[in-house]
PDB file of C-alpha atoms in Angstrom:
ATOM      1  CA  MET A   1      31.890   2.979  -4.279  1.00 93.00           C
ATOM      2  CA  LYS A   2      28.290   2.038  -4.382  1.00 97.00           C
ATOM      3  CA  THR A   3      26.855   1.861  -0.978  1.00 98.00           C
ATOM      4  CA  LEU A   4      23.217   0.788  -0.487  1.00 98.00           C
ATOM      5  CA  ILE A   5      20.948   0.973   2.568  1.00 98.00           C
ATOM      6  CA  VAL A   6      17.806  -1.108   2.076  1.00 98.00           C
ATOM      7  CA  ASN A   7      15.225   0.279   4.576  1.00 98.00           C
ATOM      8  CA  ALA A   8      11.875  -1.179   5.349  1.00 98.00           C
ATOM      9  CA  ASP A   9       9.260   1.441   6.582  1.00 97.00           C
ATOM     10  CA  ASP A  10       6.353   0.479   8.896  1.00 96.00           C
ATOM     11  CA  PHE A  11       8.114  -1.579  11.557  1.00 98.00           C
ATOM     12  CA  GLY A  12       5.628  -1.840  14.347  1.00 97.00           C
ATOM     13  CA  PHE A  13       2.558  -1.675  12.044  1.00 95.00           C
ATOM     14  CA  THR A  14       1.314  -5.193  12.423  1.00 95.00           C
ATOM     15  CA  GLU A  15       3.044  -8.478  13.675  1.00 97.00           C
ATOM     16  CA  ASP A  16       3.046 -10.032  10.190  1.00 96.00           C
ATOM     17  CA  VAL A  17       4.676  -6.964   8.826  1.00 98.00           C
ATOM     18  CA  ASN A  18       7.286  -7.115  11.516  1.00 98.00           C
ATOM     19  CA  ALA A  19       7.948 -10.785  10.890  1.00 98.00           C
ATOM     20  CA  GLY A  20       8.355 -10.036   7.121  1.00 98.00           C
ATOM     21  CA  ILE A  21      10.853  -7.241   7.776  1.00 98.00           C
ATOM     22  CA  VAL A  22      12.897  -9.517  10.054  1.00 98.00           C
ATOM     23  CA  HIS A  23      12.797 -12.269   7.537  1.00 98.00           C
ATOM     24  CA  ALA A  24      14.117  -9.788   4.852  1.00 98.00           C
ATOM     25  CA  TYR A  25      16.908  -8.896   7.032  1.00 98.00           C
ATOM     26  CA  GLN A  26      17.782 -12.489   7.920  1.00 98.00           C
ATOM     27  CA  HIS A  27      17.457 -13.997   4.680  1.00 98.00           C
ATOM     28  CA  GLY A  28      17.806 -11.118   2.168  1.00 98.00           C
ATOM     29  CA  ILE A  29      19.439  -7.692   1.511  1.00 98.00           C
ATOM     30  CA  LEU A  30      17.372  -5.673   4.043  1.00 98.00           C
ATOM     31  CA  THR A  31      19.788  -3.743   6.274  1.00 98.00           C
ATOM     32  CA  ALA A  32      17.606  -1.112   8.178  1.00 98.00           C
ATOM     33  CA  THR A  33      14.045  -0.439   9.269  1.00 98.00           C
ATOM     34  CA  THR A  34      12.170   2.485  10.726  1.00 98.00           C
ATOM     35  CA  LEU A  35       9.897   1.945  13.735  1.00 98.00           C
ATOM     36  CA  MET A  36       6.283   3.295  14.301  1.00 96.00           C
ATOM     37  CA  ALA A  37       6.149   4.491  17.869  1.00 94.00           C
ATOM     38  CA  ASN A  38       2.320   4.397  17.731  1.00 90.00           C
ATOM     39  CA  GLY A  39       1.952   1.214  15.811  1.00 92.00           C
ATOM     40  CA  ASP A  40      -0.289  -1.551  17.101  1.00 92.00           C
ATOM     41  CA  ALA A  41       2.590  -3.942  17.025  1.00 96.00           C
ATOM     42  CA  PHE A  42       5.222  -1.621  18.576  1.00 96.00           C
ATOM     43  CA  ALA A  43       6.086  -4.018  21.446  1.00 97.00           C
ATOM     44  CA  ASP A  44       6.422  -6.967  19.005  1.00 98.00           C
ATOM     45  CA  ALA A  45       8.868  -4.825  16.977  1.00 98.00           C
ATOM     46  CA  VAL A  46      10.848  -3.855  19.923  1.00 98.00           C
ATOM     47  CA  ARG A  47      11.311  -7.505  20.902  1.00 98.00           C
ATOM     48  CA  LEU A  48      12.319  -8.534  17.423  1.00 98.00           C
ATOM     49  CA  ALA A  49      14.807  -5.582  17.274  1.00 98.00           C
ATOM     50  CA  LYS A  50      16.495  -6.654  20.373  1.00 97.00           C
ATOM     51  CA  GLU A  51      16.659 -10.281  19.162  1.00 98.00           C
ATOM     52  CA  ASN A  52      18.318  -8.935  15.895  1.00 98.00           C
ATOM     53  CA  PRO A  53      20.808  -6.285  17.124  1.00 96.00           C
ATOM     54  CA  GLY A  54      22.385  -6.105  13.673  1.00 96.00           C
ATOM     55  CA  LEU A  55      19.359  -4.765  12.186  1.00 97.00           C
ATOM     56  CA  ASP A  56      19.677  -0.836  12.093  1.00 97.00           C
ATOM     57  CA  VAL A  57      16.376   0.478  13.645  1.00 98.00           C
ATOM     58  CA  GLY A  58      15.446   4.254  13.068  1.00 97.00           C
ATOM     59  CA  CYS A  59      12.287   6.251  13.771  1.00 98.00           C
ATOM     60  CA  HIS A  60       9.276   6.310  11.304  1.00 97.00           C
ATOM     61  CA  PHE A  61       7.386   9.458  12.494  1.00 95.00           C
ATOM     62  CA  VAL A  62       3.541   9.035  11.898  1.00 90.00           C
ATOM     63  CA  LEU A  63       1.424  12.132  11.693  1.00 86.00           C
ATOM     64  CA  VAL A  64      -1.169  10.975   9.054  1.00 81.00           C
ATOM     65  CA  GLY A  65      -2.819   7.720   8.013  1.00 75.00           C
ATOM     66  CA  GLN A  66      -1.965   5.318  10.898  1.00 70.00           C
ATOM     67  CA  GLY A  67      -2.075   5.010  14.638  1.00 71.00           C
ATOM     68  CA  HIS A  68      -3.038   7.551  17.256  1.00 76.00           C
ATOM     69  CA  SER A  69      -1.509  10.647  18.778  1.00 78.00           C
ATOM     70  CA  LEU A  70       0.637  10.125  21.901  1.00 81.00           C
ATOM     71  CA  VAL A  71       0.121  13.578  23.024  1.00 78.00           C
ATOM     72  CA  PRO A  72      -3.194  14.552  24.877  1.00 64.00           C
ATOM     73  CA  PRO A  73      -5.688  15.870  24.152  1.00 53.00           C
ATOM     74  CA  TYR A  74      -5.679  14.477  20.583  1.00 56.00           C
ATOM     75  CA  LYS A  75      -7.275  11.082  20.159  1.00 55.00           C
ATOM     76  CA  ASN A  76      -6.663  10.971  16.467  1.00 54.00           C
ATOM     77  CA  LEU A  77      -4.517  13.134  14.112  1.00 55.00           C
ATOM     78  CA  PRO A  78      -5.914  14.271  10.828  1.00 54.00           C
ATOM     79  CA  PRO A  79      -5.996  11.339   8.396  1.00 54.00           C
ATOM     80  CA  SER A  80      -4.637  13.257   5.374  1.00 61.00           C
ATOM     81  CA  VAL A  81      -1.695  15.315   4.342  1.00 61.00           C
ATOM     82  CA  PRO A  82      -3.720  18.445   3.293  1.00 64.00           C
ATOM     83  CA  ARG A  83      -5.538  18.310   6.756  1.00 67.00           C
ATOM     84  CA  LEU A  84      -2.196  17.916   8.526  1.00 67.00           C
ATOM     85  CA  ALA A  85      -0.664  20.946   6.798  1.00 66.00           C
ATOM     86  CA  ALA A  86      -3.750  23.060   7.599  1.00 71.00           C
ATOM     87  CA  ALA A  87      -3.680  22.142  11.282  1.00 73.00           C
ATOM     88  CA  ALA A  88       0.106  22.554  11.429  1.00 70.00           C
ATOM     89  CA  TYR A  89       0.087  26.114   9.969  1.00 68.00           C
ATOM     90  CA  SER A  90      -2.955  27.022  12.043  1.00 73.00           C
ATOM     91  CA  GLY A  91      -1.282  25.699  15.310  1.00 72.00           C
ATOM     92  CA  LYS A  92      -3.941  23.306  16.171  1.00 72.00           C
ATOM     93  CA  ILE A  93      -1.423  20.496  16.326  1.00 76.00           C
ATOM     94  CA  ASP A  94       1.773  20.721  18.512  1.00 85.00           C
ATOM     95  CA  ILE A  95       3.882  18.853  15.972  1.00 89.00           C
ATOM     96  CA  GLU A  96       7.070  19.120  17.938  1.00 91.00           C
ATOM     97  CA  ALA A  97       5.377  17.611  21.111  1.00 89.00           C
ATOM     98  CA  GLU A  98       4.078  14.739  19.169  1.00 88.00           C
ATOM     99  CA  LEU A  99       7.270  13.924  17.472  1.00 93.00           C
ATOM    100  CA  GLU A 100       9.102  14.145  20.834  1.00 95.00           C
ATOM    101  CA  ALA A 101       6.568  11.791  22.387  1.00 91.00           C
ATOM    102  CA  GLN A 102       7.034   9.352  19.569  1.00 93.00           C
ATOM    103  CA  LEU A 103      10.826   9.424  19.800  1.00 96.00           C
ATOM    104  CA  ARG A 104      10.768   9.200  23.609  1.00 96.00           C
ATOM    105  CA  ARG A 105       8.779   6.101  23.456  1.00 96.00           C
ATOM    106  CA  ILE A 106      11.377   4.396  21.079  1.00 97.00           C
ATOM    107  CA  ALA A 107      14.290   5.599  23.347  1.00 97.00           C
ATOM    108  CA  ALA A 108      12.434   4.318  26.582  1.00 97.00           C
ATOM    109  CA  ALA A 109      12.181   0.909  24.928  1.00 98.00           C
ATOM    110  CA  GLY A 110      15.944   0.740  24.732  1.00 97.00           C
ATOM    111  CA  ILE A 111      16.326   1.622  21.080  1.00 96.00           C
ATOM    112  CA  GLN A 112      18.620   4.511  20.098  1.00 94.00           C
ATOM    113  CA  PRO A 113      17.929   5.502  16.441  1.00 95.00           C
ATOM    114  CA  VAL A 114      20.400   7.253  14.222  1.00 93.00           C
ATOM    115  CA  HIS A 115      18.093   7.793  11.316  1.00 97.00           C
ATOM    116  CA  ILE A 116      14.659   9.344  10.791  1.00 97.00           C
ATOM    117  CA  ASP A 117      11.948   9.310   8.145  1.00 97.00           C
ATOM    118  CA  ALA A 118       8.187  10.009   8.082  1.00 94.00           C
ATOM    119  CA  HIS A 119       5.060   8.149   6.980  1.00 92.00           C
ATOM    120  CA  LYS A 120       3.828   9.546   3.719  1.00 89.00           C
ATOM    121  CA  HIS A 121       7.026  11.716   3.487  1.00 90.00           C
ATOM    122  CA  THR A 122       5.325  14.300   5.689  1.00 89.00           C
ATOM    123  CA  HIS A 123       8.760  15.578   6.714  1.00 92.00           C
ATOM    124  CA  LEU A 124       8.803  17.510   3.579  1.00 91.00           C
ATOM    125  CA  LEU A 125       6.063  19.833   4.937  1.00 88.00           C
ATOM    126  CA  PRO A 126       8.096  22.916   6.344  1.00 90.00           C
ATOM    127  CA  PRO A 127       6.468  22.987   9.792  1.00 90.00           C
ATOM    128  CA  VAL A 128       7.157  19.199  10.272  1.00 91.00           C
ATOM    129  CA  LEU A 129      10.710  19.390   8.982  1.00 94.00           C
ATOM    130  CA  ASP A 130      11.269  22.372  11.289  1.00 94.00           C
ATOM    131  CA  ALA A 131       9.945  20.357  14.242  1.00 94.00           C
ATOM    132  CA  ILE A 132      12.023  17.154  13.287  1.00 96.00           C
ATOM    133  CA  VAL A 133      15.317  18.890  13.312  1.00 96.00           C
ATOM    134  CA  LYS A 134      14.760  20.292  16.747  1.00 96.00           C
ATOM    135  CA  VAL A 135      13.716  16.830  18.137  1.00 96.00           C
ATOM    136  CA  ALA A 136      16.592  15.143  16.246  1.00 96.00           C
ATOM    137  CA  TYR A 137      19.072  17.507  17.850  1.00 95.00           C
ATOM    138  CA  ARG A 138      17.868  16.645  21.251  1.00 95.00           C
ATOM    139  CA  TYR A 139      18.215  12.920  20.738  1.00 94.00           C
ATOM    140  CA  GLY A 140      21.483  13.146  18.698  1.00 93.00           C
ATOM    141  CA  ILE A 141      20.078  11.894  15.544  1.00 95.00           C
ATOM    142  CA  ARG A 142      22.037  12.709  12.365  1.00 92.00           C
ATOM    143  CA  PHE A 143      20.391  11.175   9.402  1.00 97.00           C
ATOM    144  CA  ILE A 144      17.087  12.334   7.912  1.00 97.00           C
ATOM    145  CA  ARG A 145      15.672  10.590   4.746  1.00 97.00           C
ATOM    146  CA  ARG A 146      16.121  12.490   1.527  1.00 94.00           C
ATOM    147  CA  PRO A 147      12.898  11.534  -0.076  1.00 92.00           C
ATOM    148  CA  PHE A 148      13.622  12.645  -3.669  1.00 92.00           C
ATOM    149  CA  ASP A 149      13.566   9.741  -6.044  1.00 89.00           C
ATOM    150  CA  LEU A 150      16.371   8.959  -8.402  1.00 88.00           C
ATOM    151  CA  PRO A 151      15.370   9.476 -12.067  1.00 81.00           C
ATOM    152  CA  ILE A 152      13.598   6.183 -13.315  1.00 71.00           C
ATOM    153  CA  GLY A 153      13.206   5.719 -17.010  1.00 65.00           C
ATOM    154  CA  TYR A 154      10.700   3.017 -16.595  1.00 66.00           C
ATOM    155  CA  LEU A 155       7.933   2.163 -14.030  1.00 69.00           C
ATOM    156  CA  PRO A 156       6.774  -1.455 -13.365  1.00 73.00           C
ATOM    157  CA  GLN A 157       3.438  -2.474 -14.704  1.00 67.00           C
ATOM    158  CA  GLY A 158       0.645  -1.436 -12.380  1.00 67.00           C
ATOM    159  CA  THR A 159       2.386   1.654 -11.002  1.00 72.00           C
ATOM    160  CA  PRO A 160      -0.177   4.396 -10.504  1.00 69.00           C
ATOM    161  CA  LEU A 161      -0.004   7.180 -13.076  1.00 64.00           C
ATOM    162  CA  SER A 162       0.104   9.822 -10.357  1.00 67.00           C
ATOM    163  CA  ARG A 163       3.510   8.630  -8.961  1.00 71.00           C
ATOM    164  CA  ARG A 164       5.800  10.322 -11.566  1.00 72.00           C
ATOM    165  CA  PRO A 165       4.174  13.689 -11.277  1.00 77.00           C
ATOM    166  CA  THR A 166       4.095  13.459  -7.521  1.00 76.00           C
ATOM    167  CA  ALA A 167       7.675  12.676  -7.443  1.00 75.00           C
ATOM    168  CA  MET A 168       8.329  15.653  -9.639  1.00 77.00           C
ATOM    169  CA  GLY A 169       6.308  17.830  -7.422  1.00 76.00           C
ATOM    170  CA  MET A 170       8.216  16.770  -4.373  1.00 79.00           C
ATOM    171  CA  GLN A 171      11.404  18.167  -5.975  1.00 84.00           C
ATOM    172  CA  LEU A 172      10.014  21.743  -5.476  1.00 79.00           C
ATOM    173  CA  LEU A 173      10.856  21.333  -1.752  1.00 85.00           C
ATOM    174  CA  ARG A 174      14.343  19.932  -2.543  1.00 90.00           C
ATOM    175  CA  LYS A 175      16.338  23.316  -2.064  1.00 93.00           C
ATOM    176  CA  ARG A 176      14.639  24.135   1.298  1.00 93.00           C
ATOM    177  CA  PHE A 177      15.170  20.566   2.466  1.00 92.00           C
ATOM    178  CA  ALA A 178      18.840  20.594   1.659  1.00 93.00           C
ATOM    179  CA  ARG A 179      19.243  24.091   3.239  1.00 94.00           C
ATOM    180  CA  ILE A 180      17.614  22.991   6.604  1.00 94.00           C
ATOM    181  CA  LEU A 181      19.766  19.882   6.755  1.00 93.00           C
ATOM    182  CA  ALA A 182      22.946  21.901   6.116  1.00 93.00           C
ATOM    183  CA  SER A 183      22.144  24.587   8.593  1.00 90.00           C
ATOM    184  CA  GLY A 184      22.064  21.997  11.407  1.00 90.00           C
ATOM    185  CA  ASN A 185      24.897  19.840  10.109  1.00 88.00           C
ATOM    186  CA  TYR A 186      22.349  16.896   9.533  1.00 95.00           C
ATOM    187  CA  ARG A 187      23.097  14.139   6.992  1.00 95.00           C
ATOM    188  CA  ALA A 188      21.243  12.151   4.392  1.00 96.00           C
ATOM    189  CA  THR A 189      22.329   9.613   1.704  1.00 97.00           C
ATOM    190  CA  ASP A 190      23.417  10.905  -1.582  1.00 96.00           C
ATOM    191  CA  TYR A 191      20.461   9.434  -3.279  1.00 96.00           C
ATOM    192  CA  PHE A 192      17.103   7.873  -2.605  1.00 96.00           C
ATOM    193  CA  ALA A 193      14.967   5.429  -4.516  1.00 94.00           C
ATOM    194  CA  GLY A 194      11.706   3.454  -4.013  1.00 92.00           C
ATOM    195  CA  PHE A 195       8.923   6.058  -3.890  1.00 89.00           C
ATOM    196  CA  GLN A 196       7.708   5.690  -7.502  1.00 89.00           C
ATOM    197  CA  ILE A 197       7.769   1.877  -7.366  1.00 90.00           C
ATOM    198  CA  THR A 198       6.402   1.224  -3.970  1.00 89.00           C
ATOM    199  CA  GLY A 199       3.917  -1.607  -3.870  1.00 87.00           C
ATOM    200  CA  CYS A 200       4.636  -2.330  -7.551  1.00 88.00           C
ATOM    201  CA  PHE A 201       8.032  -3.832  -7.879  1.00 91.00           C
ATOM    202  CA  GLY A 202       9.145  -7.470  -8.202  1.00 93.00           C
ATOM    203  CA  THR A 203      12.461  -9.210  -8.446  1.00 96.00           C
ATOM    204  CA  SER A 204      13.322  -8.139 -11.984  1.00 94.00           C
ATOM    205  CA  ASP A 205      12.480  -4.526 -11.156  1.00 93.00           C
ATOM    206  CA  LEU A 206      14.772  -4.671  -8.187  1.00 95.00           C
ATOM    207  CA  VAL A 207      17.587  -6.064 -10.255  1.00 95.00           C
ATOM    208  CA  ARG A 208      17.305  -3.275 -12.634  1.00 93.00           C
ATOM    209  CA  VAL A 209      17.367  -0.613  -9.772  1.00 93.00           C
ATOM    210  CA  LEU A 210      20.508  -2.325  -8.687  1.00 95.00           C
ATOM    211  CA  GLN A 211      22.120  -2.279 -11.953  1.00 94.00           C
ATOM    212  CA  ASP A 212      21.423   1.425 -12.478  1.00 92.00           C
ATOM    213  CA  LEU A 213      22.656   2.291  -8.860  1.00 94.00           C
ATOM    214  CA  PRO A 214      24.892   5.424  -8.791  1.00 95.00           C
ATOM    215  CA  GLU A 215      28.260   5.745  -7.159  1.00 96.00           C
ATOM    216  CA  GLY A 216      27.833   6.969  -3.609  1.00 97.00           C
ATOM    217  CA  SER A 217      25.254   6.122  -0.849  1.00 97.00           C
ATOM    218  CA  THR A 218      21.696   5.373  -1.736  1.00 97.00           C
ATOM    219  CA  GLU A 219      18.656   4.442   0.453  1.00 98.00           C
ATOM    220  CA  PHE A 220      16.173   2.152  -1.066  1.00 97.00           C
ATOM    221  CA  MET A 221      12.753   2.295   0.663  1.00 97.00           C
ATOM    222  CA  THR A 222      10.818  -0.919   0.917  1.00 97.00           C
ATOM    223  CA  HIS A 223       7.633  -2.199   2.553  1.00 97.00           C
ATOM    224  CA  PRO A 224       8.002  -6.095   2.891  1.00 97.00           C
ATOM    225  CA  GLY A 225       5.863  -8.183   5.136  1.00 97.00           C
ATOM    226  CA  PHE A 226       3.855 -11.214   5.348  1.00 97.00           C
ATOM    227  CA  CYS A 227       0.063 -10.798   4.564  1.00 93.00           C
ATOM    228  CA  GLU A 228      -1.787 -12.517   7.219  1.00 89.00           C
ATOM    229  CA  GLU A 229      -4.870 -11.629   9.281  1.00 92.00           C
ATOM    230  CA  PRO A 230      -3.548  -8.616  11.109  1.00 90.00           C
ATOM    231  CA  LEU A 231      -2.502  -7.004   7.792  1.00 89.00           C
ATOM    232  CA  ARG A 232      -5.589  -7.978   5.969  1.00 90.00           C
ATOM    233  CA  LYS A 233      -7.628  -6.198   8.577  1.00 90.00           C
ATOM    234  CA  ALA A 234      -5.407  -3.098   8.672  1.00 87.00           C
ATOM    235  CA  HIS A 235      -6.281   0.223   6.966  1.00 82.00           C
ATOM    236  CA  THR A 236      -3.555   0.228   4.175  1.00 85.00           C
ATOM    237  CA  ARG A 237      -3.415  -0.174   0.540  1.00 85.00           C
ATOM    238  CA  LEU A 238      -0.064  -2.098   0.677  1.00 88.00           C
ATOM    239  CA  LYS A 239      -1.031  -5.753   1.497  1.00 87.00           C
ATOM    240  CA  GLU A 240      -0.292  -8.501  -1.011  1.00 92.00           C
ATOM    241  CA  SER A 241       2.424  -6.191  -2.442  1.00 90.00           C
ATOM    242  CA  ARG A 242       4.362  -6.532   0.683  1.00 94.00           C
ATOM    243  CA  VAL A 243       4.756 -10.182   0.074  1.00 96.00           C
ATOM    244  CA  ALA A 244       5.970  -9.534  -3.478  1.00 96.00           C
ATOM    245  CA  GLU A 245       8.555  -6.931  -2.059  1.00 97.00           C
ATOM    246  CA  LEU A 246       9.745  -9.594   0.497  1.00 98.00           C
ATOM    247  CA  GLU A 247      10.181 -12.174  -2.237  1.00 98.00           C
ATOM    248  CA  ALA A 248      12.278  -9.678  -4.385  1.00 97.00           C
ATOM    249  CA  LEU A 249      14.377  -8.807  -1.275  1.00 98.00           C
ATOM    250  CA  THR A 250      15.217 -12.370  -0.618  1.00 98.00           C
ATOM    251  CA  ALA A 251      15.536 -13.597  -4.138  1.00 98.00           C
ATOM    252  CA  LYS A 252      18.762 -15.243  -5.352  1.00 98.00           C
ATOM    253  CA  GLU A 253      18.818 -12.950  -8.463  1.00 98.00           C
ATOM    254  CA  VAL A 254      18.858  -9.932  -6.318  1.00 98.00           C
ATOM    255  CA  ARG A 255      21.690 -11.178  -4.084  1.00 97.00           C
ATOM    256  CA  GLU A 256      23.621 -11.962  -7.362  1.00 98.00           C
ATOM    257  CA  ALA A 257      23.023  -8.448  -8.623  1.00 97.00           C
ATOM    258  CA  ILE A 258      24.515  -7.051  -5.385  1.00 98.00           C
ATOM    259  CA  GLU A 259      27.660  -8.945  -6.066  1.00 97.00           C
ATOM    260  CA  GLN A 260      27.887  -8.397  -9.730  1.00 97.00           C
ATOM    261  CA  ASN A 261      27.445  -4.671  -9.362  1.00 97.00           C
ATOM    262  CA  ALA A 262      29.893  -4.353  -6.487  1.00 97.00           C
ATOM    263  CA  ILE A 263      27.426  -2.844  -4.098  1.00 98.00           C
ATOM    264  CA  ARG A 264      28.246  -2.517  -0.477  1.00 98.00           C
ATOM    265  CA  LEU A 265      25.258  -3.186   1.779  1.00 98.00           C
ATOM    266  CA  CYS A 266      25.202  -1.367   5.115  1.00 97.00           C
ATOM    267  CA  GLY A 267      22.913   0.356   7.709  1.00 97.00           C
ATOM    268  CA  TYR A 268      23.010   4.040   8.638  1.00 96.00           C
ATOM    269  CA  ARG A 269      25.231   3.287  11.617  1.00 93.00           C
ATOM    270  CA  GLN A 270      28.044   2.232   9.172  1.00 93.00           C
ATOM    271  CA  LEU A 271      27.932   5.700   7.701  1.00 92.00           C
ATOM    272  CA  LEU A 272      28.476   7.467  11.007  1.00 83.00           C
ATOM    273  CA  SER A 273      31.780   9.170  11.540  1.00 71.00           C
ATOM    274  CA  PRO A 274      33.421  10.603  14.740  1.00 60.00           C
ATOM    275  CA  HIS A 275      32.341  14.065  13.594  1.00 61.00           C
ATOM    276  CA  ASP A 276      28.614  13.066  13.513  1.00 60.00           C
ATOM    277  CA  ALA A 277      27.993  13.777  17.287  1.00 54.00           C
ATOM    278  CA  PHE A 278      26.226  17.002  18.278  1.00 46.00           C
ATOM    279  CA  ALA A 279      27.823  19.125  20.769  1.00 40.00           C
ATOM    280  CA  ALA A 280      26.488  18.750  24.226  1.00 33.00           C
TER     281      ALA A 280
END
């Protein structure tokens, strides 16, 4: 069976991004999203999540690029992956405390996530992944994103040339990632897609992804949204592309491709089994 989780990152980033994510859920193929605890529109996202209980809301850990630290005395975390890595290995950042604070804020808002991912895939960094599995255990979270893209024989026009070698480089951490998840009995989907075509795909590209979907479970990462004043002012390269992704996720051709290829849409919660609870 082909099972697909369509996840939107950046829930809580801006109110127009939030509105786009909910629109993709209500009118398209989106099934899940991951929430930024330190996003400017966090409260708005929590409200929308409670109004749409069928939307599977997880946690989008943010350690670089956006937001601010929730743990004193850090006012701002390093803005780049290399700086984060250096700070983590030197002990200048208590990553576990920061992740715990982010997850605690989500839980305190009445949302109990069952899946985790991280902004810019920073959970591939060994010290970040090591901290994530500890925090996930305490909150009973089973699923951690497997961020290794399916092989893609084509890339949409406008895709940055760096995407393919970056995706290949990420594969170097695959064995350690699998070992860490297995050692703690964590779970991930069988496959993952969306990294290489983020911000570059349209309806026809998404249809092609669906046609090539393998048997088993796959997470497809997306970044839909409306592009209004809050997003235009935000520090992100993904702006108008969010509208294009939203249009693709709600397109008639995409819904038809789901049916034609016998794809089952679901959230992470639907993949849980009675054996997925941590021992107390």
